[in-house]
CSV table of C-alpha atoms and ligand atoms in Angstrom, one decimal:
chain,number,residue,atom,x,y,z
A,1,MET,CA,0.0,0.0,0.0
A,2,ARG,CA,1.0,3.6,-0.2
A,3,ALA,CA,1.4,6.2,2.5
A,4,VAL,CA,2.1,9.9,2.9
A,5,VAL,CA,5.6,9.9,4.6
A,6,ILE,CA,7.6,12.8,5.9
A,7,HIS,CA,11.4,12.4,5.4
A,8,ALA,CA,12.7,15.9,6.2
A,9,PRO,CA,11.3,19.4,6.2
A,10,LYS,CA,9.5,20.0,2.9
A,11,ASP,CA,10.3,16.5,1.8
A,12,LEU,CA,6.9,14.7,1.9
A,13,ARG,CA,6.6,11.6,-0.3
A,14,ILE,CA,4.1,9.0,-1.3
A,15,ASP,CA,6.0,5.8,-0.3
A,16,ASN,CA,5.3,2.1,-0.4
A,17,PHE,CA,4.5,0.8,3.1
A,18,PRO,CA,4.1,-2.6,4.7
A,19,ASP,CA,0.5,-3.8,5.0
A,20,PRO,CA,0.3,-6.5,7.7
A,21,ALA,CA,-2.8,-8.7,8.2
A,22,PRO,CA,-4.5,-8.0,11.5
A,23,ALA,CA,-3.2,-10.1,14.4
A,24,ALA,CA,-5.4,-11.3,17.2
A,25,GLY,CA,-7.3,-8.5,18.7
A,26,GLU,CA,-6.6,-6.2,15.7
A,27,VAL,CA,-8.5,-4.8,12.8
A,28,ARG,CA,-7.4,-3.6,9.4
A,29,VAL,CA,-9.2,-0.4,8.3
A,30,LYS,CA,-9.3,0.9,4.7
A,31,ILE,CA,-8.8,4.6,5.3
A,32,ALA,CA,-11.3,7.0,3.5
A,33,ALA,CA,-10.5,10.5,5.0
A,34,GLY,CA,-7.6,12.0,6.9
A,35,GLY,CA,-7.5,15.6,8.3
A,36,ILE,CA,-4.3,17.6,8.2
A,37,CYS,CA,-3.5,18.9,11.7
A,38,GLY,CA,-1.3,21.7,12.8
A,39,SER,CA,1.2,19.2,14.1
A,40,ASP,CA,1.3,17.5,10.7
A,41,LEU,CA,2.1,21.0,9.2
A,42,HIS,CA,4.9,21.4,11.8
A,43,TYR,CA,6.5,18.2,10.7
A,44,TYR,CA,6.1,19.2,7.1
A,45,HIS,CA,7.5,22.7,7.4
A,46,HIS,CA,10.1,22.3,10.2
A,47,GLY,CA,10.6,18.6,10.8
A,48,GLY,CA,8.9,18.8,14.2
A,49,PHE,CA,8.1,21.2,17.0
A,50,GLY,CA,9.7,22.1,20.3
A,51,THR,CA,12.2,19.3,21.1
A,52,VAL,CA,10.3,16.7,19.0
A,53,ARG,CA,12.1,16.1,15.7
A,54,ILE,CA,11.7,13.4,13.0
A,55,LYS,CA,14.7,11.0,13.2
A,56,GLU,CA,13.4,8.5,10.6
A,57,PRO,CA,10.8,8.6,7.8
A,58,MET,CA,7.3,8.7,9.4
A,59,ALA,CA,3.8,8.4,7.9
A,60,LEU,CA,1.9,11.5,9.1
A,61,GLY,CA,-1.8,11.8,10.2
A,62,HIS,CA,-3.9,11.0,13.2
A,63,GLU,CA,-7.4,12.3,12.2
A,64,ILE,CA,-8.7,9.3,10.2
A,65,ALA,CA,-11.8,7.3,9.5
A,66,GLY,CA,-12.6,4.5,7.1
A,67,VAL,CA,-14.1,1.0,6.7
A,68,VAL,CA,-13.1,-2.2,8.5
A,69,GLU,CA,-11.7,-4.6,5.9
A,70,ALA,CA,-10.5,-7.5,8.0
A,71,VAL,CA,-10.6,-8.5,11.7
A,72,GLY,CA,-8.1,-10.7,13.6
A,73,SER,CA,-9.1,-13.5,15.9
A,74,GLY,CA,-10.9,-12.7,19.1
A,75,VAL,CA,-12.6,-9.5,17.7
A,76,ALA,CA,-16.3,-9.9,18.3
A,77,HIS,CA,-17.7,-6.4,18.2
A,78,LEU,CA,-16.5,-5.4,14.7
A,79,SER,CA,-16.8,-7.1,11.3
A,80,ALA,CA,-15.8,-6.3,7.8
A,81,GLY,CA,-17.8,-3.4,6.4
A,82,ALA,CA,-18.2,-1.5,9.7
A,83,ARG,CA,-17.6,2.3,9.2
A,84,VAL,CA,-15.3,3.5,11.9
A,85,ALA,CA,-13.3,6.5,13.2
A,86,VAL,CA,-9.8,5.5,14.3
A,87,ASN,CA,-8.7,6.7,17.7
A,88,PRO,CA,-5.0,7.5,17.3
A,89,SER,CA,-4.3,7.1,21.0
A,90,ARG,CA,-3.0,3.8,22.4
A,91,PRO,CA,-2.3,4.2,26.1
A,92,CYS,CA,-0.7,1.3,27.9
A,93,GLY,CA,-3.6,0.9,30.4
A,94,THR,CA,-1.3,-0.2,33.2
A,95,CYS,CA,0.9,2.7,34.2
A,96,ILE,CA,0.1,4.9,37.2
A,97,HIS,CA,-1.6,7.6,35.1
A,98,CYS,CA,-3.7,5.1,33.2
A,99,GLN,CA,-4.7,3.5,36.4
A,100,GLU,CA,-5.6,6.9,37.9
A,101,GLY,CA,-7.9,7.6,35.0
A,102,MET,CA,-5.7,10.0,33.1
A,103,ARG,CA,-4.9,7.8,30.1
A,104,ASN,CA,-4.0,10.9,28.0
A,105,GLN,CA,-1.0,11.3,30.4
A,106,CYS,CA,0.1,7.6,29.8
A,107,LEU,CA,3.8,7.0,30.4
A,108,ASP,CA,4.0,4.7,27.5
A,109,MET,CA,1.5,6.3,25.0
A,110,ARG,CA,1.6,5.3,21.4
A,111,PHE,CA,0.0,8.1,19.4
A,112,MET,CA,-0.2,7.7,15.7
A,113,GLY,CA,2.0,10.0,13.5
A,114,SER,CA,4.0,11.2,16.5
A,115,ALA,CA,7.8,11.5,16.6
A,116,MET,CA,7.8,11.7,20.5
A,117,ARG,CA,8.8,8.1,20.7
A,118,ASN,CA,11.7,6.3,19.1
A,119,PRO,CA,11.1,4.4,16.9
A,120,HIS,CA,8.3,6.8,15.9
A,121,VAL,CA,4.6,5.7,15.9
A,122,GLN,CA,3.6,5.6,12.2
A,123,GLY,CA,0.6,7.7,11.3
A,124,GLY,CA,-2.7,7.1,9.6
A,125,PHE,CA,-2.2,8.8,6.2
A,126,ARG,CA,-2.1,5.4,4.5
A,127,GLU,CA,-4.4,3.3,2.4
A,128,HIS,CA,-4.9,0.9,5.3
A,129,VAL,CA,-4.0,0.9,9.0
A,130,THR,CA,-4.0,-2.1,11.3
A,131,VAL,CA,-4.9,-1.1,14.9
A,132,GLU,CA,-6.2,-2.6,18.1
A,133,ALA,CA,-9.9,-3.3,17.7
A,134,ALA,CA,-10.6,-0.9,20.7
A,135,GLN,CA,-9.2,2.0,18.6
A,136,ALA,CA,-11.8,1.5,15.8
A,137,ILE,CA,-15.0,3.2,16.9
A,138,PRO,CA,-18.2,2.5,14.9
A,139,ILE,CA,-19.9,5.6,13.7
A,140,ALA,CA,-23.6,6.5,13.2
A,141,GLU,CA,-25.1,5.7,9.8
A,142,LYS,CA,-25.8,9.3,8.9
A,143,LEU,CA,-22.3,10.5,9.7
A,144,SER,CA,-20.0,10.8,6.7
A,145,LEU,CA,-16.4,9.4,7.0
A,146,ALA,CA,-15.1,13.0,6.4
A,147,GLU,CA,-17.1,14.2,9.5
A,148,ALA,CA,-15.9,11.1,11.5
A,149,ALA,CA,-12.3,12.1,10.7
A,150,MET,CA,-13.1,15.3,12.7
A,151,ALA,CA,-13.6,13.3,15.9
A,152,GLU,CA,-10.0,13.7,17.0
A,153,PRO,CA,-9.8,17.6,16.9
A,154,LEU,CA,-13.3,17.8,18.3
A,155,ALA,CA,-12.3,15.5,21.2
A,156,VAL,CA,-9.4,17.8,21.9
A,157,CYS,CA,-11.9,20.7,22.3
A,158,LEU,CA,-14.3,18.7,24.4
A,159,HIS,CA,-11.5,17.8,26.7
A,160,ALA,CA,-10.4,21.5,26.9
A,161,ALA,CA,-14.0,22.5,27.7
A,162,ASN,CA,-14.0,19.9,30.5
A,163,GLN,CA,-10.9,21.7,32.0
A,164,ALA,CA,-12.9,24.9,32.1
A,165,GLY,CA,-15.8,23.5,34.1
A,166,PRO,CA,-19.5,24.5,33.3
A,167,LEU,CA,-19.9,27.0,30.5
A,168,MET,CA,-23.7,27.5,30.9
A,169,GLY,CA,-24.4,31.2,30.8
A,170,LYS,CA,-20.8,32.1,30.7
A,171,ARG,CA,-19.0,34.7,28.6
A,172,VAL,CA,-16.3,32.9,26.6
A,173,LEU,CA,-13.3,34.3,24.8
A,174,VAL,CA,-11.5,32.2,22.2
A,175,THR,CA,-8.1,33.5,20.9
A,176,GLY,CA,-6.9,31.9,17.7
A,177,CYS,CA,-9.4,30.7,15.1
A,178,GLY,CA,-7.7,27.8,13.4
A,179,PRO,CA,-9.6,24.5,13.3
A,180,ILE,CA,-9.2,24.1,17.1
A,181,GLY,CA,-10.3,27.6,17.9
A,182,ALA,CA,-13.3,27.2,15.5
A,183,LEU,CA,-14.2,23.9,17.2
A,184,MET,CA,-14.0,25.6,20.6
A,185,VAL,CA,-16.7,28.0,19.4
A,186,VAL,CA,-18.9,25.0,18.4
A,187,VAL,CA,-18.3,23.3,21.8
A,188,ALA,CA,-18.8,26.4,23.9
A,189,ARG,CA,-22.0,27.1,22.1
A,190,TYR,CA,-23.2,23.5,22.7
A,191,ALA,CA,-22.2,23.8,26.3
A,192,GLY,CA,-24.5,26.8,26.8
A,193,ALA,CA,-22.1,29.8,26.7
A,194,ALA,CA,-24.1,33.0,26.7
A,195,GLU,CA,-21.6,35.0,24.6
A,196,ILE,CA,-18.7,33.7,22.5
A,197,VAL,CA,-16.1,36.2,21.2
A,198,VAL,CA,-13.3,34.9,19.0
A,199,THR,CA,-10.2,36.7,17.9
A,200,ASP,CA,-7.6,36.1,15.2
A,201,VAL,CA,-5.3,38.1,12.9
A,202,ALA,CA,-6.8,36.8,9.7
A,203,ASP,CA,-10.3,37.6,8.3
A,204,ALA,CA,-11.1,34.3,6.6
A,205,PRO,CA,-11.2,32.0,9.6
A,206,LEU,CA,-13.2,34.7,11.5
A,207,ALA,CA,-15.9,34.5,8.9
A,208,VAL,CA,-16.1,30.7,9.5
A,209,ALA,CA,-16.4,31.3,13.2
A,210,ARG,CA,-19.4,33.6,12.6
A,211,LYS,CA,-21.1,30.8,10.7
A,212,LEU,CA,-20.4,28.5,13.5
A,213,GLY,CA,-22.2,30.7,16.0
A,214,ALA,CA,-19.6,33.1,17.5
A,215,SER,CA,-21.3,36.2,18.9
A,216,HIS,CA,-18.5,38.4,17.7
A,217,ALA,CA,-15.4,37.6,15.6
A,218,ILE,CA,-12.7,40.3,15.8
A,219,ASN,CA,-9.6,40.8,13.8
A,220,VAL,CA,-7.1,42.0,16.5
A,221,ALA,CA,-4.5,43.0,13.9
A,222,THR,CA,-6.9,45.5,12.3
A,223,HIS,CA,-9.6,46.2,14.8
A,224,ALA,CA,-8.2,45.6,18.3
A,225,SER,CA,-10.3,48.4,19.8
A,226,ASN,CA,-13.4,46.4,19.0
A,227,LEU,CA,-12.5,44.4,22.2
A,228,ASP,CA,-12.9,47.5,24.4
A,229,PRO,CA,-16.5,46.8,25.5
A,230,TRP,CA,-15.1,43.7,27.3
A,231,ARG,CA,-12.5,45.7,29.2
A,232,ALA,CA,-15.1,47.3,31.4
A,233,GLY,CA,-14.2,47.3,35.1
A,234,LYS,CA,-11.6,44.6,35.7
A,235,GLY,CA,-12.6,42.7,32.6
A,236,VAL,CA,-15.7,40.7,31.6
A,237,PHE,CA,-15.0,37.2,30.3
A,238,ASP,CA,-15.4,34.2,32.6
A,239,VAL,CA,-13.4,31.8,30.5
A,240,LEU,CA,-10.6,32.0,27.9
A,241,PHE,CA,-9.7,29.2,25.5
A,242,GLU,CA,-6.3,30.2,24.2
A,243,ALA,CA,-6.0,28.3,20.9
A,244,SER,CA,-3.2,30.2,19.1
A,245,GLY,CA,-0.2,29.3,21.2
A,246,ASN,CA,0.8,32.9,20.6
A,247,GLN,CA,2.1,34.9,23.6
A,248,ALA,CA,0.6,38.1,22.3
A,249,ALA,CA,-2.9,36.5,22.1
A,250,LEU,CA,-2.6,35.3,25.7
A,251,ARG,CA,-1.3,38.6,27.1
A,252,LEU,CA,-4.0,40.5,25.3
A,253,ALA,CA,-6.6,38.5,27.2
A,254,PHE,CA,-5.5,39.4,30.8
A,255,ASP,CA,-7.3,42.8,30.6
A,256,LEU,CA,-10.4,41.2,29.3
A,257,LEU,CA,-10.8,38.5,32.0
A,258,ARG,CA,-12.9,39.1,35.1
A,259,PRO,CA,-11.5,38.2,38.5
A,260,GLY,CA,-11.6,34.5,39.1
A,261,ALA,CA,-11.7,33.7,35.4
A,262,VAL,CA,-10.4,30.4,34.0
A,263,ILE,CA,-7.7,30.3,31.3
A,264,VAL,CA,-7.5,27.1,29.4
A,265,GLN,CA,-4.3,27.1,27.4
A,266,VAL,CA,-5.1,24.8,24.4
A,267,GLY,CA,-2.4,25.9,21.9
A,268,LEU,CA,1.2,24.8,22.4
A,269,GLY,CA,3.3,27.9,22.6
A,270,GLY,CA,6.7,26.9,23.9
A,271,GLU,CA,8.3,29.4,26.2
A,272,MET,CA,6.1,32.4,27.1
A,273,THR,CA,6.5,35.4,29.5
A,274,LEU,CA,3.3,35.9,31.5
A,275,PRO,CA,2.1,38.8,33.7
A,276,VAL,CA,2.2,36.8,37.0
A,277,ASN,CA,0.9,39.7,39.0
A,278,ALA,CA,-2.3,39.8,37.0
A,279,ILE,CA,-2.7,36.0,37.6
A,280,VAL,CA,-2.1,36.5,41.3
A,281,THR,CA,-4.2,39.6,42.0
A,282,LYS,CA,-7.1,38.8,39.8
A,283,GLU,CA,-7.1,35.2,41.1
A,284,LEU,CA,-7.0,33.8,37.6
A,285,LYS,CA,-6.9,30.0,37.1
A,286,LEU,CA,-4.4,28.9,34.5
A,287,ARG,CA,-5.1,25.4,33.3
A,288,GLY,CA,-3.5,23.1,30.7
A,289,THR,CA,-5.3,20.6,28.5
A,290,PHE,CA,-3.7,17.8,26.5
A,291,ARG,CA,-5.3,15.5,23.9
A,292,PHE,CA,-8.4,13.6,25.2
A,293,ASP,CA,-9.6,10.3,26.4
A,294,PRO,CA,-13.3,9.4,26.7
A,295,GLU,CA,-14.0,12.6,24.7
A,296,PHE,CA,-13.2,10.7,21.4
A,297,GLU,CA,-16.3,8.6,21.6
A,298,LEU,CA,-18.3,11.5,23.0
A,299,ALA,CA,-17.3,13.5,19.9
A,300,LEU,CA,-18.6,10.8,17.6
A,301,ARG,CA,-21.8,10.5,19.5
A,302,LEU,CA,-22.5,14.2,19.5
A,303,MET,CA,-21.8,14.4,15.8
A,304,GLY,CA,-23.7,11.2,15.1
A,305,GLU,CA,-26.8,12.5,16.9
A,306,GLY,CA,-26.7,15.7,15.0
A,307,ARG,CA,-26.0,17.8,18.1
A,308,LEU,CA,-22.8,19.3,16.7
A,309,ASP,CA,-22.1,20.1,13.1
A,310,VAL,CA,-18.4,20.3,12.0
A,311,LYS,CA,-19.1,20.3,8.3
A,312,PRO,CA,-18.5,24.0,7.9
A,313,LEU,CA,-14.9,23.5,9.0
A,314,ILE,CA,-14.0,21.1,6.2
A,315,SER,CA,-12.7,23.6,3.6
A,316,ALA,CA,-11.1,21.2,1.0
A,317,SER,CA,-10.6,17.5,0.3
A,318,LEU,CA,-7.7,16.3,-2.0
A,319,PRO,CA,-6.6,12.9,-3.1
A,320,PHE,CA,-3.6,11.7,-1.0
A,321,GLU,CA,-1.4,11.6,-4.1
A,322,GLN,CA,-1.6,15.4,-4.0
A,323,ALA,CA,-0.4,15.5,-0.4
A,324,VAL,CA,2.1,18.3,-1.0
A,325,GLU,CA,-0.5,20.5,-2.6
A,326,ALA,CA,-2.9,19.7,0.2
A,327,PHE,CA,-0.3,20.6,2.9
A,328,GLU,CA,0.5,23.9,1.1
A,329,LEU,CA,-3.2,24.7,0.9
A,330,ALA,CA,-3.7,23.8,4.6
A,331,THR,CA,-0.9,26.3,5.4
A,332,ASP,CA,-2.7,29.2,3.7
A,333,ARG,CA,-5.1,30.5,6.3
A,334,SER,CA,-6.7,32.9,3.8
A,335,LYS,CA,-8.1,29.8,2.0
A,336,SER,CA,-8.2,26.9,4.4
A,337,MET,CA,-9.7,25.8,7.7
A,338,LYS,CA,-9.5,22.0,7.7
A,339,VAL,CA,-8.0,20.3,4.7
A,340,GLN,CA,-8.6,16.6,4.4
A,341,LEU,CA,-6.9,13.9,2.3
A,342,THR,CA,-9.0,11.3,0.6
A,343,PHE,CA,-7.8,7.7,0.1
B,411,ZN,ZN1,-0.2,4.1,30.6
């Protein structure tokens, strides 16, 4: 079979790849759709992010869905023809964090298309993947495989919302309107937020956020003063989801947050300098959020029951043979929200 493999920055190839039959407890999935994530783009442009670097060729991709083709022995709940989303997480289940119910913090996590481990865990931009049966989650009949491939980023956002606590009636600020920021708008709206303001430095993604239900979508590069109404008193927002990983976006928010507000840092930003006195004196609560666990199946259920609609985010679908073109398109924020590969 063929796969979309990163060899070095800007060296993305369609390579032949081994295609093992499923062993006991495994299933082989014929992949239909795979979404390009920000981390895939980091591997493509820079060969990694932070201290994580590719040391060997690696198939990219971890937002994938397809159809079960074959099942190994001992797999009772899936059979050939089942439409599934593939959960890219494979926690060990036995380490202290798995046992304490934080499987996303597993000491021995195998996450598809990640160079954090050596050898790297190969990703899902392939014609077929063979995974543990528990990673293949059946989807609702009315859900398309393209939507099912959105389960992973949606799960990230559901997990982030869980870090914030209840959002019912709250005023929510989302900084950064890439696919994750846009999905935070969808999730905050579903969770009952009374007002959702989203900021970015590009107009195109803000237009998508308006369609998704943002109350206000503000370009802070050109119209920063439009945020002034939320500076009243000590600030107005109850919750910030910081989805840009950009220090300027986070710092901008400190004047807009009311005392006691919760900051959920969703974007990875490397080293940042923060106004600690503002955190102390306004009693702000700074929280991290990393990947997801049960939220993957929740994401599929909410989409499958028609409670959340992610279709407006899918801005283009290209055949995987045109992966380089697709990655370049995904990089262009004036044209793209979520770009998917088809297989
Ligand atoms: Zn573990």
